[in-house]
PDB file of C-alpha atoms in Angstrom:
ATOM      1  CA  UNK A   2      -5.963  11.954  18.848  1.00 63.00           C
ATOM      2  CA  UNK A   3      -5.457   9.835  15.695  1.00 83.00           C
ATOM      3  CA  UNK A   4      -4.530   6.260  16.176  1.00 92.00           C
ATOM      4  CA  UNK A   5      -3.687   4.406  12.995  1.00 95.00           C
ATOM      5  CA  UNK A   6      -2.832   0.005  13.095  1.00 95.00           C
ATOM      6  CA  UNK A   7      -2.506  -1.749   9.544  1.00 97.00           C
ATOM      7  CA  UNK A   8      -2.308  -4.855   8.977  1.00 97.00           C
ATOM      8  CA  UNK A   9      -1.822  -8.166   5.914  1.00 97.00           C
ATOM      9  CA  UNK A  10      -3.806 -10.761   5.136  1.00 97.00           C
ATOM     10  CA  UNK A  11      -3.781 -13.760   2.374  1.00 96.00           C
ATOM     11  CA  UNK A  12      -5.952 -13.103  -0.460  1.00 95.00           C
ATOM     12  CA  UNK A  13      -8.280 -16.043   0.726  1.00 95.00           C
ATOM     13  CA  UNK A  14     -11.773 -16.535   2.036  1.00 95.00           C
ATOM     14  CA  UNK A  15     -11.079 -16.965   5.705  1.00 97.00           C
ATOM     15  CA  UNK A  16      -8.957 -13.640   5.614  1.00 97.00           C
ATOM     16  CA  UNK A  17     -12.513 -11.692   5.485  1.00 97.00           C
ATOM     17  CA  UNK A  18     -13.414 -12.796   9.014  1.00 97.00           C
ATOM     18  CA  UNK A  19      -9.836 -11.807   9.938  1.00 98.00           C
ATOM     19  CA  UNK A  20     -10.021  -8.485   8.650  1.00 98.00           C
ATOM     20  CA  UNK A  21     -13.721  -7.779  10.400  1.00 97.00           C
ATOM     21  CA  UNK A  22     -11.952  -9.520  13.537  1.00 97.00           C
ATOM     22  CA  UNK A  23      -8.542  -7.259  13.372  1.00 97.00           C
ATOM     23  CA  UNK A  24     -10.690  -3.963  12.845  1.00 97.00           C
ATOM     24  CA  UNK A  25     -13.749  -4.953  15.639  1.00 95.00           C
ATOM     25  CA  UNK A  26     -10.078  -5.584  17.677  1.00 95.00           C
ATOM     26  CA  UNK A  27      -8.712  -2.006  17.303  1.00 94.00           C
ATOM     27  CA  UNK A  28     -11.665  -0.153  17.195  1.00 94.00           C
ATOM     28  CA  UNK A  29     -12.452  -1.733  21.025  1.00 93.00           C
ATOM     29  CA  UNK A  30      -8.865  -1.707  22.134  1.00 92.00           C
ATOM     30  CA  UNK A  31      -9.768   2.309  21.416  1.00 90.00           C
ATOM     31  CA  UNK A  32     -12.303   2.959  23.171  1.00 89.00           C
ATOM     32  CA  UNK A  33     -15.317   1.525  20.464  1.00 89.00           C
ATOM     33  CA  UNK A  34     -18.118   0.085  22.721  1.00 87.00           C
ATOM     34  CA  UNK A  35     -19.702  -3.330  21.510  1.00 84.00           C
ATOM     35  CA  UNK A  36     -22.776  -1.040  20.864  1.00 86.00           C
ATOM     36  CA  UNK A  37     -21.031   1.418  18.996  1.00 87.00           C
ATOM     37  CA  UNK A  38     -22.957   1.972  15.438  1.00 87.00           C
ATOM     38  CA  UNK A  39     -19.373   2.994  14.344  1.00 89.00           C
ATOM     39  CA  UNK A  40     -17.768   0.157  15.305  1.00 91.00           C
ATOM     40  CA  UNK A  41     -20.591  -2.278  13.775  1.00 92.00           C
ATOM     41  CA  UNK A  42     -20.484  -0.140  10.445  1.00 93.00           C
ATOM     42  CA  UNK A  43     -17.021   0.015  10.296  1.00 95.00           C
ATOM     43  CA  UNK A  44     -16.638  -4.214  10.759  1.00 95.00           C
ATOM     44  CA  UNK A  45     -19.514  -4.669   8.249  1.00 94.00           C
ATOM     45  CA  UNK A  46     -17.639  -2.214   5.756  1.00 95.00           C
ATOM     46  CA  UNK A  47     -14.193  -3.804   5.956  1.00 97.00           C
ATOM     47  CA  UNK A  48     -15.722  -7.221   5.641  1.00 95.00           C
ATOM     48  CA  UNK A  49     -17.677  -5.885   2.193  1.00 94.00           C
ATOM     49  CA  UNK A  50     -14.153  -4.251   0.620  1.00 95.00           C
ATOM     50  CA  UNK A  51     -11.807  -6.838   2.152  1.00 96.00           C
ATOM     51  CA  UNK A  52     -14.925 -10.063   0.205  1.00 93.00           C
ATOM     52  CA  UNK A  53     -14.206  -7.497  -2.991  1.00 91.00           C
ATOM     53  CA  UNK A  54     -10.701  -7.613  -2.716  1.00 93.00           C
ATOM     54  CA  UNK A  55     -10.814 -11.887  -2.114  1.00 93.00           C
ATOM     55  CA  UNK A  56     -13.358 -12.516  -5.531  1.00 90.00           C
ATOM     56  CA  UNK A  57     -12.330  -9.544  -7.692  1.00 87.00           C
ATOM     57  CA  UNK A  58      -8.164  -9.000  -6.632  1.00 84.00           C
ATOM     58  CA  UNK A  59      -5.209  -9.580  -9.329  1.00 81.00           C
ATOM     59  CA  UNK A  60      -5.013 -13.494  -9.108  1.00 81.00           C
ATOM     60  CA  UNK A  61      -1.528 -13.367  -8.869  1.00 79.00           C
ATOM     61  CA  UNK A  62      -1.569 -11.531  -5.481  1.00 83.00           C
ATOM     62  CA  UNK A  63      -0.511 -13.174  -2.375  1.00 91.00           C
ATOM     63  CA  UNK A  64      -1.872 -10.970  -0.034  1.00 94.00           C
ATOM     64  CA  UNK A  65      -3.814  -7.480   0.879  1.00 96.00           C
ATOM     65  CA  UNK A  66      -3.875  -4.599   3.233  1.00 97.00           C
ATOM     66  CA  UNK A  67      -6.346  -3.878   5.387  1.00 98.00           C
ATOM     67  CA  UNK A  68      -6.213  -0.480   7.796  1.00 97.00           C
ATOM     68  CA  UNK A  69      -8.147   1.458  10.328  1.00 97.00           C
ATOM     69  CA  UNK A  70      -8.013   4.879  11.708  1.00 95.00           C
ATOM     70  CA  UNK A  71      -9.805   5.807  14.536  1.00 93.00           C
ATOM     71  CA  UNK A  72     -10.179   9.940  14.389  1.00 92.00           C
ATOM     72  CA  UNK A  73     -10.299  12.527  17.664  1.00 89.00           C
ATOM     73  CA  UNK A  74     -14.165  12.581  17.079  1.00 90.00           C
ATOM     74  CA  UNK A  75     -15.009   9.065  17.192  1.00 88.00           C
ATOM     75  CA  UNK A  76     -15.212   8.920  13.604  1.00 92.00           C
ATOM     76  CA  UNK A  77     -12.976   6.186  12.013  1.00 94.00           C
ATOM     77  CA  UNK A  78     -11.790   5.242   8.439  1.00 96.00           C
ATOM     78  CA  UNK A  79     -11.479   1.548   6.755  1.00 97.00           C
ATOM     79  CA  UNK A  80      -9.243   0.920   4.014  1.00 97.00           C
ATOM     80  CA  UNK A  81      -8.363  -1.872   1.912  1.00 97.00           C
ATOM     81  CA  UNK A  82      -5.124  -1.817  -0.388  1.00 96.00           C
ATOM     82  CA  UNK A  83      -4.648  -4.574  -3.078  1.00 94.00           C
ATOM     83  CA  UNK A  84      -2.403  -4.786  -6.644  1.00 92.00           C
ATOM     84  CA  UNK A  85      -5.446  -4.286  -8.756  1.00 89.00           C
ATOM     85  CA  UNK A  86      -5.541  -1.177 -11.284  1.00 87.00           C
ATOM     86  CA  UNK A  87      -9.179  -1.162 -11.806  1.00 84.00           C
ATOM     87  CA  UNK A  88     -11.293   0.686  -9.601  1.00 82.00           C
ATOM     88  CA  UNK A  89     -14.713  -0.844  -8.036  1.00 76.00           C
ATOM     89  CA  UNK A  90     -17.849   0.614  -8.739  1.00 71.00           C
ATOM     90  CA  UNK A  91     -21.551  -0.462  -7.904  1.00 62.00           C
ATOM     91  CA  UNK A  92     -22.958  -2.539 -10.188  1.00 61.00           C
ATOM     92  CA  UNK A  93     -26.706  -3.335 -11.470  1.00 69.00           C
ATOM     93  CA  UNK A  94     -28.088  -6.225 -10.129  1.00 60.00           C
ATOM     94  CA  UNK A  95     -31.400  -8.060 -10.373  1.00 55.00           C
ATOM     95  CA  UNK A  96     -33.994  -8.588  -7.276  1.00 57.00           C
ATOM     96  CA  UNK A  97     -32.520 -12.489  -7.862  1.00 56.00           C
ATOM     97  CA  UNK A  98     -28.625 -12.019  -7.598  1.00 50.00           C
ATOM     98  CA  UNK A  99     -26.540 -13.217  -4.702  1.00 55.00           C
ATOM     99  CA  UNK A 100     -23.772 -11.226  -5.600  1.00 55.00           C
ATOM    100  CA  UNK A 101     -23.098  -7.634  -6.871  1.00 53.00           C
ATOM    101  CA  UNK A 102     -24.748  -5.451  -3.952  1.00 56.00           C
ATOM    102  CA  UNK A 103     -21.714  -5.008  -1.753  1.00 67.00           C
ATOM    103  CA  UNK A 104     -20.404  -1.620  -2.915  1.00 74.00           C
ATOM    104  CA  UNK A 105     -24.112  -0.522  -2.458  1.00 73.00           C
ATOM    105  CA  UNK A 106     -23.755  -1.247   1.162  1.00 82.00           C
ATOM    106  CA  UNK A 107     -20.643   0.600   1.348  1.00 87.00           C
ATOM    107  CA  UNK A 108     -22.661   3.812  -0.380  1.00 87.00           C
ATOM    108  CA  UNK A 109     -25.441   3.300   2.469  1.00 87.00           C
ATOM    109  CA  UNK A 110     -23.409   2.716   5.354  1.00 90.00           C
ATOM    110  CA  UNK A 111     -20.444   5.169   5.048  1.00 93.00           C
ATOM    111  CA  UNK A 112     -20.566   8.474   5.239  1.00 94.00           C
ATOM    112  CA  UNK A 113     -18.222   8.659   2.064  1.00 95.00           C
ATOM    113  CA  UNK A 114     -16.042   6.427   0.078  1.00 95.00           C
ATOM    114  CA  UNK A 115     -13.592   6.382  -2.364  1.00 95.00           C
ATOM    115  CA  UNK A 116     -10.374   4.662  -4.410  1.00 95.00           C
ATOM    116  CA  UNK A 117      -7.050   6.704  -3.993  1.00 94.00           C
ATOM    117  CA  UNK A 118      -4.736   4.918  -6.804  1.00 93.00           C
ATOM    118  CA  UNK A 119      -1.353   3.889  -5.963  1.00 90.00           C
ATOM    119  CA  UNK A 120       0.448   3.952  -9.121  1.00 88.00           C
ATOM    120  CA  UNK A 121       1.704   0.906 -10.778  1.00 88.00           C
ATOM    121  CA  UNK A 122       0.956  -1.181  -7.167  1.00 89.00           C
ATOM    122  CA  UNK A 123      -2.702  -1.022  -7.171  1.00 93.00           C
ATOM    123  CA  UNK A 124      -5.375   0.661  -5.174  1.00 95.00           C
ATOM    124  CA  UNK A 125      -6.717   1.991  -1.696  1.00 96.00           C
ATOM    125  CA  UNK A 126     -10.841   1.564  -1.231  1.00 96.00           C
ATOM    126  CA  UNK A 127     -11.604   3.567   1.830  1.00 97.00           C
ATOM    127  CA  UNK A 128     -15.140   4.368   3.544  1.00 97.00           C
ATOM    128  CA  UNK A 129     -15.230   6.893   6.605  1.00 96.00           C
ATOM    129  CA  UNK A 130     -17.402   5.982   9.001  1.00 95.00           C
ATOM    130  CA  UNK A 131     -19.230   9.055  11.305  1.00 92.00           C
ATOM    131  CA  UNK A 132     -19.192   8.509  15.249  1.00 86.00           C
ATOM    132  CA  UNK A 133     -22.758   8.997  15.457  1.00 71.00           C
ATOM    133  CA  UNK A 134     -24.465   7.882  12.218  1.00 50.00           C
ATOM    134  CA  UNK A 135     -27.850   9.972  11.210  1.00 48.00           C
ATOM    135  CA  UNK A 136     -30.898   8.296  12.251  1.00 48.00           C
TER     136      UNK A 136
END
Protein backbone atom coordinates (compact mmCIF):
# COMPACT_ATOMS: atom_id res chain seq x y z
CA UNK A 1 0.00 0.00 0.00
CA UNK A 2 1.17 3.56 -0.79
CA UNK A 3 -0.27 6.32 1.25
CA UNK A 4 0.68 9.80 0.11
CA UNK A 5 -0.57 13.39 2.48
CA UNK A 6 1.01 16.84 1.32
CA UNK A 7 0.83 19.61 2.83
CA UNK A 8 1.82 24.04 2.85
CA UNK A 9 3.58 25.90 5.03
CA UNK A 10 4.81 29.78 5.26
CA UNK A 11 8.28 30.23 4.29
CA UNK A 12 9.13 31.14 8.02
CA UNK A 13 11.14 29.76 10.88
CA UNK A 14 8.41 28.22 12.96
CA UNK A 15 7.13 26.33 9.74
CA UNK A 16 10.30 23.86 10.27
CA UNK A 17 8.86 22.45 13.50
CA UNK A 18 5.55 22.22 11.59
CA UNK A 19 6.83 20.33 8.85
CA UNK A 20 8.88 17.71 11.33
CA UNK A 21 5.44 17.81 13.37
CA UNK A 22 3.04 17.16 10.11
CA UNK A 23 5.46 14.28 8.84
CA UNK A 24 6.20 12.57 12.67
CA UNK A 25 1.98 12.98 12.38
CA UNK A 26 1.51 10.84 9.23
CA UNK A 27 4.17 8.60 9.51
CA UNK A 28 2.41 7.43 13.16
CA UNK A 29 -1.13 7.84 11.97
CA UNK A 30 0.48 4.88 9.49
CA UNK A 31 1.58 2.64 11.42
CA UNK A 32 5.42 4.39 12.26
CA UNK A 33 6.21 3.40 15.92
CA UNK A 34 7.80 6.25 18.15
CA UNK A 35 10.92 3.95 17.91
CA UNK A 36 10.87 3.62 14.38
CA UNK A 37 14.55 4.63 12.92
CA UNK A 38 12.40 5.51 9.81
CA UNK A 39 10.23 7.63 11.33
CA UNK A 40 13.11 9.54 13.39
CA UNK A 41 15.20 9.80 10.04
CA UNK A 42 12.50 10.78 8.08
CA UNK A 43 11.44 13.90 10.80
CA UNK A 44 15.16 14.82 11.08
CA UNK A 45 15.37 14.88 7.12
CA UNK A 46 12.29 17.01 6.47
CA UNK A 47 13.32 19.38 9.20
CA UNK A 48 17.04 19.71 7.33
CA UNK A 49 15.29 20.38 3.58
CA UNK A 50 12.22 22.20 4.90
CA UNK A 51 15.49 24.87 7.37
CA UNK A 52 17.05 24.90 3.51
CA UNK A 53 14.05 25.87 1.95
CA UNK A 54 13.30 28.79 5.04
CA UNK A 55 17.26 30.46 4.72
CA UNK A 56 18.02 29.68 1.06
CA UNK A 57 14.11 29.89 -0.78
CA UNK A 58 13.21 32.73 -3.52
CA UNK A 59 12.48 35.68 -1.04
CA UNK A 60 9.54 36.48 -2.76
CA UNK A 61 7.82 33.14 -1.89
CA UNK A 62 4.99 32.96 0.42
CA UNK A 63 4.98 29.54 1.12
CA UNK A 64 6.42 25.76 0.47
CA UNK A 65 5.44 22.19 0.08
CA UNK A 66 6.28 19.70 2.17
CA UNK A 67 5.17 15.75 1.39
CA UNK A 68 5.48 12.26 2.66
CA UNK A 69 4.97 8.88 1.27
CA UNK A 70 4.89 6.05 3.27
CA UNK A 71 5.75 2.83 0.79
CA UNK A 72 4.25 -1.05 1.16
CA UNK A 73 7.72 -1.90 2.76
CA UNK A 74 7.93 0.50 5.46
CA UNK A 75 10.15 2.58 3.54
CA UNK A 76 8.95 6.24 3.17
CA UNK A 77 9.96 9.34 1.04
CA UNK A 78 10.25 13.23 2.20
CA UNK A 79 9.96 15.92 -0.16
CA UNK A 80 10.15 19.51 -0.11
CA UNK A 81 8.87 21.72 -3.15
CA UNK A 82 9.72 25.51 -3.25
CA UNK A 83 9.95 28.34 -6.37
CA UNK A 84 13.68 28.25 -6.37
CA UNK A 85 15.58 27.25 -9.76
CA UNK A 86 18.82 26.46 -8.22
CA UNK A 87 19.47 23.17 -6.99
CA UNK A 88 21.15 22.46 -3.36
CA UNK A 89 24.25 20.81 -3.09
CA UNK A 90 26.64 20.08 -0.03
CA UNK A 91 28.85 22.56 0.64
CA UNK A 92 32.53 22.80 2.30
CA UNK A 93 32.54 23.86 5.61
CA UNK A 94 35.14 24.44 8.30
CA UNK A 95 35.39 22.34 11.79
CA UNK A 96 34.09 26.11 13.13
CA UNK A 97 30.84 26.75 11.00
CA UNK A 98 27.35 26.65 12.39
CA UNK A 99 25.86 26.44 9.20
CA UNK A 100 26.46 24.58 5.86
CA UNK A 101 26.36 20.76 7.05
CA UNK A 102 22.69 20.08 6.52
CA UNK A 103 22.69 18.50 3.05
CA UNK A 104 25.55 16.31 4.53
CA UNK A 105 23.08 14.93 6.93
CA UNK A 106 20.67 14.31 4.29
CA UNK A 107 23.67 12.22 2.30
CA UNK A 108 24.21 10.19 5.72
CA UNK A 109 20.83 9.61 6.75
CA UNK A 110 18.90 8.76 3.52
CA UNK A 111 19.26 6.07 1.62
CA UNK A 112 19.23 8.40 -1.56
CA UNK A 113 18.36 11.89 -2.45
CA UNK A 114 17.79 14.02 -5.12
CA UNK A 115 16.18 17.45 -6.89
CA UNK A 116 13.49 16.61 -9.62
CA UNK A 117 13.04 20.26 -11.34
CA UNK A 118 9.70 21.57 -11.93
CA UNK A 119 10.08 23.83 -14.75
CA UNK A 120 9.68 27.49 -14.47
CA UNK A 121 7.95 26.84 -10.65
CA UNK A 122 10.93 25.65 -8.88
CA UNK A 123 12.12 22.43 -7.39
CA UNK A 124 11.35 19.05 -5.49
CA UNK A 125 14.36 17.91 -2.84
CA UNK A 126 13.43 14.41 -1.90
CA UNK A 127 15.39 11.79 0.42
CA UNK A 128 13.98 8.09 0.69
CA UNK A 129 14.25 6.80 3.78
CA UNK A 130 14.74 2.59 4.15
CA UNK A 131 12.37 0.80 6.80
CA UNK A 132 15.18 -0.74 8.44
CA UNK A 133 18.31 1.44 8.10
CA UNK A 134 21.87 -0.60 7.93
CA UNK A 135 23.53 -0.79 11.15
Amino acid sequence: MLRRHSFRLPRHPASVALARRGVRDHLAAWGHGPDDPALANAVLLVSELATNVVRHGPRAEREFEVAVTALADGSCVVEVSDGGLREPRPRRVGAAAEHGRGLHLVEHLAAAWGVWTRGHDGKTVWALVHADPPR
